[in-house]
């Protein structure tokens, strides 16, 4: 039933390390302690996104979801593992193939003001890439840009303007038009609606839904907002400190969350339907990825943690049809 | 038992002089907050909700000024008292929590220095006792090992912990009123849940009145007793939280509620409000929402007055939902 995935991540890891400064190198020569400053931003992630699917990637700040998005989009190489685009490893591809894959995946960021060049007019922002890549000739570019702006819900009459002359929602539409201009098959949206006001956010979400229908797009939708993710996604993956802890179809994960982290995350989200709730706090802070807890990363905050959680990393495995979770509790007799 | 009113704002107007024109950032806003109650002040960016909070604290700087109205805090009109009188109230009986806790905290002073200073500014007590109270305040907002944390600098705290320190400082003098301006917007959901739990405990325990300024209807739904919705400098709807959310009268309020994803069928297009928030310099005449309003009619070219359509539920609209027929 399922076709081959559009994008597949196999054993992806990403480490950021700071080169040792001169002081610590000297200190080490004289027998000083070795101080590791390596952040394991992503720690062994496998993920597949099928054609036409919207995968919601949820997690709190510092969990590595943006880094993962950048690796999928090809902006950043992984330290380990393989990114497969339509079944082929991107790293081993010829330059022409790699370029084609990159064009096929476009990214839309949270803050359009820092992802749009403030000194370029909208027409150039949207028209530059298709010209450079030879998708459209110089003579047709004007009409082509108009078409992209219209499909992103902007009036082409404004295309001689600069980004600062637009409101936040319109600016986000400009970055959407720019992404669409290279005819991508896959969009990585990194908190693309987080900075928008409620009424504008609804408009942009609707635009994403419409584009999916019209252009048959596949999405990786990264967000910390569970309400938005629930609305948009077919599948949801929950990330905590560089690892995916649970993955399932949207309805399944919201109805039968398995991982204690997912459960506490869902419980912490205020809902407009719940009036005068008494809030119950999840204990503890999100640990620093510089020094994550051993075993299951969530164990210091987990209400069900036991000895095994402190030493052994739980593997992600299937617990129900199409529902994956990484928790030792699933091995325990109930 | 009648609830005692902590704050009553009547017809408050705060204007800004900008390039020859006057912008009415807050335009005739009235509301009140009872003891121990939470008022959710909701609106989108530029609606004037933050300026309302700043006006109550008398923190509006030129070119902004309070142009009219009164701010009655236990009978005292904050709009009229001297700067010196206001300074004695601020941080003592009225406190504010900002979205960014670094606005409250001085980055180069240790937390204990700042907290002790706050206490000694309003009370004559020994340094030792002030320190003890600071320690207790940190413990109360759920900061682990408060004795050690007192000696930390703000940058040594995480974002959520910093916001707790800001709340602890706001609570030091057991103020009768706290104005919280988007205090959890920048925080992660689990941390937001922790802060909300603390704040709720405090209002219930000490009878502190709270004005919670937010654009997030879901948080307000869970926390507030009353809700007031602002649009383009005016209050457009006000009432008990369940009443307003279940039976919104103003089309703007209804539009906001309808655009919340959980109020829509999954995957279906969200119901959305057309257009965008107009600039204050360029508001439509009459009802400022009419150019975006699905129910607008000819009468909307005249500015509507605030009217109590249902008991305790007011709206500034000629053609509220549920009460006036849909336009043909």
XYZ file of C-alpha atoms in Angstrom:
662
model
C 0.000 0.000 0.000
C 2.768 2.441 0.830
C 4.962 3.630 -2.022
C 8.686 4.127 -1.543
C 9.302 7.039 0.794
C 10.088 10.437 -0.652
C 12.689 11.140 1.968
C 14.289 8.582 4.214
C 16.683 9.214 7.072
C 18.795 6.287 8.197
C 20.772 6.457 11.419
C 21.208 10.216 11.274
C 23.427 11.800 13.897
C 24.663 15.367 14.098
C 27.319 16.528 16.478
C 28.528 20.053 16.939
C 31.831 20.461 18.684
C 33.810 23.468 19.638
C 37.512 23.278 18.820
C 39.568 23.496 21.989
C 40.884 27.000 22.614
C 44.562 27.685 23.145
C 44.210 27.896 26.919
C 42.618 24.496 27.274
C 45.134 22.969 24.829
C 47.991 24.218 26.970
C 46.220 23.087 30.110
C 45.767 19.641 28.623
C 49.477 19.416 27.763
C 50.224 19.938 31.421
C 47.814 17.214 32.403
C 44.658 19.289 32.694
C 41.270 17.632 32.337
C 39.874 16.917 28.917
C 36.706 18.912 28.592
C 34.393 17.637 25.929
C 32.246 20.322 24.360
C 30.287 18.221 21.936
C 26.581 18.716 21.523
C 24.741 15.670 20.290
C 22.063 17.626 18.492
C 20.726 14.528 16.801
C 21.422 11.082 18.102
C 20.467 8.197 15.826
C 17.267 9.171 14.043
C 15.460 7.012 11.488
C 12.518 8.558 9.734
C 10.654 8.076 6.487
C 8.254 10.485 4.860
C 5.987 9.061 2.181
C 5.023 10.953 -0.949
C 2.129 13.316 -0.365
C 2.330 12.948 3.383
C 2.592 15.662 6.015
C 4.857 14.624 8.840
C 4.647 16.822 11.937
C 7.850 16.977 13.959
C 7.209 18.161 17.499
C 9.578 18.968 20.297
C 10.625 21.654 22.731
C 13.476 24.082 22.240
C 16.866 22.477 21.908
C 15.548 19.025 21.025
C 17.181 19.118 17.579
C 14.078 19.446 15.426
C 15.401 22.411 13.456
C 18.748 20.700 12.926
C 16.923 17.665 11.603
C 14.923 19.896 9.261
C 18.122 21.443 7.947
C 19.663 18.044 7.332
C 16.572 16.934 5.400
C 16.683 20.129 3.358
C 20.347 19.523 2.543
C 21.538 22.748 4.177
C 23.655 20.807 6.620
C 25.395 17.441 6.191
C 24.811 14.838 8.902
C 27.796 13.656 10.961
C 26.605 10.099 10.530
C 23.935 8.289 8.589
C 22.294 8.647 5.235
C 19.680 10.924 3.747
C 17.878 9.185 0.889
C 15.925 11.248 -1.582
C 13.468 9.063 -3.481
C 15.445 5.984 -2.590
C 18.930 7.303 -3.454
C 21.625 8.416 -1.073
C 22.103 12.161 -1.501
C 25.732 12.118 -0.367
C 26.801 9.614 -3.030
C 24.964 11.276 -5.889
C 26.550 13.068 -8.822
C 26.537 16.866 -8.690
C 23.691 17.133 -11.137
C 21.597 14.672 -9.162
C 22.385 16.374 -5.872
C 21.392 19.692 -7.332
C 18.112 18.272 -8.564
C 17.400 16.809 -5.150
C 18.160 20.123 -3.496
C 15.803 22.002 -5.781
C 13.111 19.474 -5.024
C 13.313 20.273 -1.301
C 12.693 23.818 -0.167
C 12.659 25.247 3.307
C 10.472 27.907 4.889
C 11.797 29.457 8.078
C 10.206 30.960 11.144
C 11.254 34.545 10.670
C 10.826 35.787 7.101
C 12.634 39.014 7.977
C 15.886 37.130 8.471
C 15.400 34.776 5.538
C 14.512 37.407 2.925
C 17.172 39.744 1.603
C 16.017 43.206 2.751
C 17.694 44.903 -0.211
C 15.981 42.889 -2.921
C 12.614 43.584 -4.419
C 9.994 40.858 -4.125
C 10.117 40.189 -7.867
C 13.853 39.453 -7.643
C 13.571 37.410 -4.465
C 11.029 35.129 -6.094
C 12.494 35.222 -9.625
C 16.186 34.755 -8.900
C 16.335 31.015 -8.314
C 14.198 29.863 -11.283
C 16.324 32.076 -13.572
C 19.618 30.784 -12.218
C 18.501 27.188 -12.513
C 17.151 27.711 -15.990
C 13.606 26.746 -15.117
C 12.220 29.798 -16.862
C 13.613 32.030 -19.568
C 14.327 35.692 -18.995
C 11.388 36.664 -21.167
C 8.800 34.654 -19.280
C 10.100 35.434 -15.808
C 7.749 38.343 -15.205
C 4.620 36.323 -15.803
C 6.108 33.397 -13.912
C 6.777 35.487 -10.796
C 3.213 36.834 -10.942
C 1.933 33.288 -11.032
C 3.964 32.290 -7.953
C 2.829 35.356 -6.019
C -0.798 34.631 -6.829
C -0.505 31.025 -5.705
C 0.980 32.252 -2.399
C -1.951 34.632 -2.036
C -0.140 37.894 -2.800
C -1.138 40.644 -5.188
C 1.466 40.808 -8.016
C 0.960 44.581 -8.076
C 3.240 44.774 -5.029
C 6.177 42.930 -6.562
C 8.319 46.042 -6.934
C 8.277 46.520 -3.173
C 10.857 45.511 -0.578
C 10.205 42.970 2.218
C 10.028 45.616 4.950
C 7.001 47.146 3.253
C 4.920 44.071 4.064
C 3.301 42.765 7.233
C 4.541 39.590 8.927
C 1.943 37.354 7.315
C 2.593 38.763 3.852
C 6.328 38.354 4.312
C 5.805 34.704 5.136
C 3.821 34.446 1.888
C 6.805 35.923 0.029
C 9.063 33.193 1.390
C 6.446 30.628 0.385
C 6.321 32.087 -3.140
C 10.108 31.959 -3.308
C 10.112 28.304 -2.282
C 7.399 27.432 -4.809
C 9.227 29.192 -7.636
C 11.654 26.288 -8.094
C 8.795 23.789 -8.333
C 9.662 21.727 -5.265
C 8.034 18.447 -4.376
C 8.863 18.718 -0.717
C 8.649 21.586 1.757
C 10.398 21.731 5.119
C 8.503 24.234 7.262
C 10.457 25.170 10.373
C 8.083 26.910 12.807
C 6.702 28.719 9.788
C 3.576 29.990 11.519
C 4.928 30.408 15.047
C 5.591 34.136 14.810
C 2.228 35.031 13.308
C -0.894 36.381 14.988
C -3.770 33.945 15.423
C -5.897 35.264 12.558
C -2.909 35.465 10.185
C -1.664 32.059 11.309
C -4.967 30.529 10.209
C -4.601 32.149 6.796
C -1.080 30.764 6.289
C -2.065 27.277 7.507
C -4.901 27.326 4.989
C -2.430 28.293 2.294
C -0.260 25.273 3.169
C -3.313 23.007 2.982
C -4.323 24.420 -0.377
C -0.823 24.109 -1.850
C -0.682 20.519 -0.765
C -3.828 19.804 -2.759
C -2.927 21.896 -5.780
C 0.741 20.969 -6.155
C 0.774 17.516 -4.568
C 3.402 18.590 -2.035
C 4.964 16.560 0.743
C 5.745 18.356 3.986
C 7.982 18.063 6.987
C 6.197 20.408 9.352
C 8.333 21.327 12.356
C 6.551 23.003 15.227
C 6.239 23.185 18.961
C 2.532 23.939 18.634
C 0.664 20.666 19.028
C -2.651 22.178 17.990
C -1.278 23.272 14.630
C 0.518 19.961 14.113
C -2.586 17.951 14.958
C -4.533 19.918 12.410
C -2.069 19.673 9.534
C -0.252 16.383 9.835
C -0.916 12.816 8.771
C 1.816 11.464 11.002
C 3.523 12.919 14.045
C 7.016 12.302 15.375
C 7.889 13.498 18.877
C 11.499 14.460 19.567
C 13.236 14.823 22.887
C 16.909 15.765 23.218
C 18.019 14.582 19.795
C 16.024 11.376 19.655
C 12.646 10.472 18.294
C 10.710 8.989 21.188
C 7.398 8.288 19.509
C 5.953 8.199 16.029
C 2.442 7.337 14.883
C -0.439 8.516 12.721
C -1.868 11.774 14.075
C -5.165 10.383 15.350
C -3.407 7.492 17.058
C -0.807 9.606 18.852
C -3.354 12.087 20.181
C -5.726 9.338 21.288
C -3.235 6.781 22.582
C 0.048 8.483 23.380
C 2.432 5.820 24.601
C 5.649 7.542 25.661
C 5.489 9.307 29.039
C 7.030 12.405 27.444
C 4.334 12.561 24.785
C 1.716 12.106 27.475
C 3.045 14.920 29.617
C 3.443 17.155 26.567
C -0.172 16.581 25.579
C -1.321 17.170 29.143
C 0.554 20.473 29.344
C -1.084 21.981 26.278
C -3.902 24.282 27.308
C -7.049 23.754 25.239
C -9.680 26.338 24.589
C -12.319 23.766 25.513
C -10.941 23.382 29.037
C -12.101 26.146 31.352
C -10.601 26.992 34.689
C -8.183 24.112 34.641
C -5.970 23.451 37.597
C -2.559 23.154 36.050
C -0.360 20.265 37.041
C 3.309 20.815 36.438
C 5.606 18.330 34.718
C 8.552 18.132 37.038
C 12.027 19.240 36.097
C 13.676 21.190 33.335
C 14.693 20.220 29.844
C 18.280 19.004 30.362
C 21.135 20.555 28.435
C 22.069 18.652 25.270
C 25.704 19.242 26.266
C 25.304 16.784 29.059
C 22.205 14.664 28.499
C 21.158 12.124 31.132
C 22.290 8.542 30.526
C 19.891 5.853 29.406
C 16.524 7.256 28.455
C 16.963 11.045 28.211
C 13.565 11.602 29.778
C 14.107 9.520 32.931
C 14.840 12.401 35.375
C 11.428 13.905 34.597
C 9.520 10.689 34.042
C 6.979 9.641 36.687
C 7.428 5.954 35.802
C 11.229 5.742 35.587
C 12.909 2.644 37.026
C 16.474 1.342 37.233
C 16.757 0.216 33.623
C 15.784 3.673 32.328
C 18.839 5.189 33.984
C 21.338 2.943 32.255
C 19.961 1.600 29.001
C 18.808 3.576 26.010
C 15.366 2.319 24.954
C 15.160 1.359 21.284
C 12.290 2.669 19.238
C 10.060 -0.220 18.249
C 6.592 -0.980 17.069
C 4.059 -1.256 19.894
C 0.849 -1.294 17.852
C 0.219 -1.339 14.118
C 2.095 1.660 12.697
C 2.788 3.073 16.164
C 6.408 3.326 17.332
C 7.678 4.265 20.750
C 10.976 4.204 22.623
C 10.134 3.326 26.195
C 11.201 0.455 28.454
C 7.757 0.368 30.022
C 6.502 -1.400 26.929
C 8.689 -4.402 27.827
C 7.286 -4.620 31.339
C 4.363 -6.896 32.107
C 1.323 -4.760 32.832
C -20.257 38.041 50.025
C -19.594 40.707 47.421
C -16.222 40.552 45.718
C -14.083 43.595 46.399
C -12.828 45.356 43.318
C -9.049 45.734 43.170
C -8.832 47.755 39.995
C -11.332 49.675 38.002
C -10.293 51.220 34.711
C -12.775 53.726 33.289
C -12.597 55.126 29.802
C -8.824 54.927 29.627
C -7.220 56.524 26.589
C -3.522 56.425 25.849
C -2.361 58.298 22.801
C 0.917 58.651 20.955
C 1.981 61.731 19.049
C 3.642 60.588 15.844
C 4.618 62.685 12.854
C 1.885 65.263 13.242
C -0.939 62.862 14.004
C -2.262 61.346 17.195
C -2.492 57.566 17.340
C -5.081 56.233 19.742
C -3.284 53.117 20.975
C -5.845 52.735 23.759
C -9.191 54.350 23.081
C -11.784 54.460 25.840
C -11.124 51.154 27.584
C -13.089 50.201 30.707
C -12.862 47.069 32.824
C -12.482 45.976 36.401
C -10.743 43.161 38.246
C -12.015 41.749 41.518
C -9.857 40.452 44.343
C -8.322 37.052 43.603
C -9.687 37.038 40.073
C -7.912 36.703 36.758
C -8.769 38.914 33.810
C -7.523 37.676 30.441
C -6.798 40.592 28.141
C -6.701 39.175 24.639
C -5.756 40.717 21.332
C -3.353 40.492 18.420
C -0.172 42.502 17.980
C -0.879 46.208 17.868
C -4.304 45.915 19.494
C -3.206 47.998 22.487
C -3.205 45.308 25.153
C 0.391 45.916 26.224
C -0.071 49.702 26.214
C -3.094 49.199 28.485
C -0.882 47.289 30.918
C 1.842 49.914 30.714
C -0.718 52.684 31.295
C -1.895 51.070 34.534
C 1.742 50.856 35.657
C 2.284 54.424 34.434
C 5.182 53.207 32.333
C 4.146 54.864 29.079
C 7.001 57.028 27.865
C 6.725 60.062 25.567
C 5.584 60.452 22.829
C 2.898 58.379 24.543
C 0.685 59.833 27.271
C -2.480 59.010 29.165
C -4.985 61.247 27.429
C -8.019 60.599 29.565
C -9.975 58.337 31.843
C -9.269 57.040 35.294
C -7.468 54.038 36.744
C -8.960 53.426 40.155
C -6.784 51.192 42.286
C -8.638 50.712 45.569
C -10.142 54.153 45.185
C -6.848 55.835 44.257
C -6.725 57.248 40.717
C -3.400 56.105 39.285
C -3.834 58.416 36.309
C -3.675 61.436 38.603
C -1.307 60.694 41.465
C 2.230 62.113 41.434
C 5.216 60.216 40.097
C 6.515 59.831 43.637
C 3.265 58.289 44.860
C 3.229 55.987 41.864
C 6.799 54.928 42.526
C 5.815 53.858 46.027
C 3.019 51.667 44.653
C 4.937 50.168 41.785
C 6.659 46.936 42.719
C 4.990 47.158 46.085
C 1.238 46.930 45.698
C 1.154 46.618 41.899
C 3.708 44.557 40.019
C 4.317 43.657 36.424
C 5.767 40.553 34.775
C 7.080 41.022 31.251
C 7.365 38.634 28.333
C 11.137 38.819 28.507
C 12.323 38.350 32.096
C 15.590 40.077 31.207
C 13.541 43.292 31.155
C 13.041 42.859 34.893
C 16.431 41.447 35.819
C 19.684 43.310 35.843
C 22.248 41.088 34.110
C 25.222 42.286 36.152
C 23.720 41.871 39.615
C 23.248 38.656 41.506
C 19.668 37.582 42.112
C 19.925 38.116 45.874
C 21.162 41.695 45.417
C 18.213 42.495 43.195
C 15.655 40.857 45.428
C 16.964 42.386 48.650
C 17.056 45.770 46.959
C 13.416 45.389 45.942
C 12.389 44.610 49.502
C 14.410 47.413 51.077
C 13.059 49.908 48.552
C 9.617 49.672 50.109
C 10.192 48.448 53.652
C 12.606 49.106 56.448
C 13.766 45.733 57.567
C 17.119 44.141 58.208
C 19.178 42.877 55.294
C 19.216 39.441 56.880
C 15.458 39.249 57.065
C 15.099 40.573 53.519
C 17.396 37.822 52.332
C 15.335 35.244 54.123
C 12.208 36.526 52.432
C 13.899 36.457 49.045
C 14.862 32.854 49.682
C 11.299 31.923 50.602
C 9.956 33.667 47.502
C 12.243 31.636 45.243
C 11.157 28.446 46.974
C 7.523 29.389 46.524
C 7.787 29.654 42.739
C 9.377 26.222 42.593
C 13.062 27.006 42.206
C 15.095 24.095 43.551
C 17.851 24.795 46.121
C 16.941 28.483 46.552
C 19.887 29.145 48.885
C 22.397 28.439 46.148
C 20.316 30.037 43.424
C 20.222 33.333 45.342
C 23.902 33.707 44.639
C 23.519 33.145 40.879
C 23.438 35.721 38.116
C 20.433 35.869 35.768
C 22.371 34.365 32.850
C 22.966 31.234 34.899
C 19.248 30.462 34.818
C 17.283 28.890 31.991
C 14.466 30.888 30.387
C 11.764 29.227 32.465
C 13.720 29.667 35.690
C 14.378 33.329 34.884
C 10.661 33.910 34.438
C 10.124 32.282 37.842
C 12.642 34.673 39.386
C 10.735 37.564 37.788
C 7.494 36.211 39.256
C 9.155 35.764 42.652
C 10.293 39.398 42.558
C 6.803 40.519 41.564
C 5.386 38.551 44.510
C 7.873 39.834 47.112
C 5.544 42.439 48.562
C 2.377 40.377 48.135
C 0.961 42.901 45.683
C -2.781 43.219 45.347
C -2.457 43.366 41.560
C -0.096 41.742 39.087
C -0.066 42.612 35.417
C 1.476 39.802 33.379
C 2.282 40.649 29.777
C 2.651 37.453 27.688
C 4.820 35.892 30.413
C 4.785 32.376 28.963
C 4.790 33.122 25.242
C 8.518 32.494 24.845
C 8.502 29.322 26.923
C 8.100 25.665 26.015
C 4.763 24.000 26.771
C 5.918 21.904 29.713
C 7.631 24.949 31.237
C 4.571 27.081 30.513
C 2.488 24.499 32.367
C 4.781 24.809 35.381
C 4.549 28.618 35.420
C 0.767 28.560 35.029
C 0.523 26.124 37.932
C 2.600 28.468 40.130
C 0.671 31.588 39.161
C -2.628 29.882 39.785
C -1.485 28.727 43.206
C -0.479 32.271 44.096
C -3.772 33.894 43.108
C -5.718 31.268 45.022
C -3.489 31.408 48.072
C -3.062 35.151 48.503
C -6.053 36.628 46.685
C -3.836 38.486 44.249
C -5.708 39.950 41.284
C -4.148 39.215 37.948
C -4.363 40.777 34.532
C -3.055 38.188 32.085
C -2.249 39.786 28.731
C -1.989 37.228 25.945
C -2.789 36.443 22.363
C -3.286 32.787 23.260
C -6.973 32.070 23.799
C -6.264 28.561 25.059
C -4.128 29.762 27.965
C -6.680 32.432 28.844
C -9.518 29.889 28.664
C -7.783 27.748 31.236
C -6.596 30.498 33.562
C -8.974 33.459 33.481
C -12.295 34.181 35.166
C -13.133 37.033 32.851
C -12.002 37.817 29.361
C -11.689 41.140 27.560
C -10.959 41.229 23.840
C -9.151 44.191 22.296
C -9.096 45.222 18.677
C -7.410 48.355 17.312
C -7.233 50.080 20.693
C -10.761 49.333 21.811
C -12.381 46.679 23.937
C -14.790 44.935 21.620
C -16.123 42.266 23.946
C -16.043 41.411 27.601
C -17.601 38.885 29.927
C -17.224 35.705 31.939
C -14.747 33.383 30.250
C -17.073 30.499 29.405
C -19.818 32.841 28.309
C -17.543 34.719 25.872
C -15.855 31.621 24.477
C -19.059 29.604 24.081
C -21.252 32.433 22.924
C -19.054 35.124 21.370
C -21.074 38.167 20.365
C -18.529 40.203 18.447
C -17.616 38.827 14.996
C -13.928 39.449 15.749
C -14.030 37.309 18.898
C -15.917 34.627 17.004
C -13.345 34.764 14.205
C -10.480 34.369 16.690
C -12.103 31.377 18.385
C -13.036 29.740 15.095
C -9.487 29.972 13.789
C -8.102 27.891 16.680
C -7.135 24.555 15.039
C -8.880 22.373 17.626
C -12.154 24.102 16.756
C -11.907 22.842 13.199
C -12.148 19.422 11.604
C -8.665 18.007 11.244
C -7.135 18.681 7.839
C -10.002 20.924 6.747
C -9.240 24.557 5.973
C -9.390 26.676 9.124
C -12.121 29.241 9.322
C -10.222 32.481 9.035
C -10.710 36.199 9.467
C -10.296 37.956 6.144
C -7.706 40.668 5.633
C -5.308 42.007 8.213
C -5.218 44.248 11.231
C -5.444 47.840 10.020
C -2.802 50.359 11.020
C -3.849 52.688 13.833
C -3.029 55.637 11.580
C -5.500 54.413 9.021
C -8.529 52.964 10.784
C -11.804 52.658 8.922
C -14.462 55.098 10.103
C -17.227 53.766 12.303
C -16.571 50.246 13.566
C -12.883 49.609 12.974
C -13.523 45.927 12.277
C -16.147 46.450 9.589
C -13.816 46.058 6.593
C -12.975 42.510 7.720
C -16.348 41.652 9.185
C -18.605 39.052 7.549
C -21.656 40.622 9.202
C -20.964 44.251 8.357
C -23.931 46.320 7.197
C -24.591 49.966 6.525
C -25.126 50.830 10.174
C -21.511 49.784 10.902
C -20.269 53.003 9.319
C -21.281 54.590 12.602
C -19.142 53.718 15.569
C -20.969 51.255 17.827
C -21.150 51.905 21.561
C -20.395 49.268 24.171
C -23.655 47.662 25.201
C -24.529 44.988 27.718
C -26.317 42.554 25.416
C -26.555 39.763 27.957
C -26.169 39.957 31.740
C -22.491 40.706 32.403
C -21.577 40.235 28.744
C -20.831 43.365 26.757
C -19.896 43.914 23.132
C -19.141 46.926 20.979
C -21.098 45.845 17.918
C -24.257 46.791 16.070
C -24.928 43.297 14.844
C -23.694 40.748 17.401
C -23.924 37.024 16.769
C -26.866 35.104 18.220
C -28.822 38.305 18.835
C -29.192 40.108 15.533
C -30.220 38.285 12.355
C -27.601 37.392 9.771
C -27.492 39.859 6.901
C -29.574 38.632 4.004
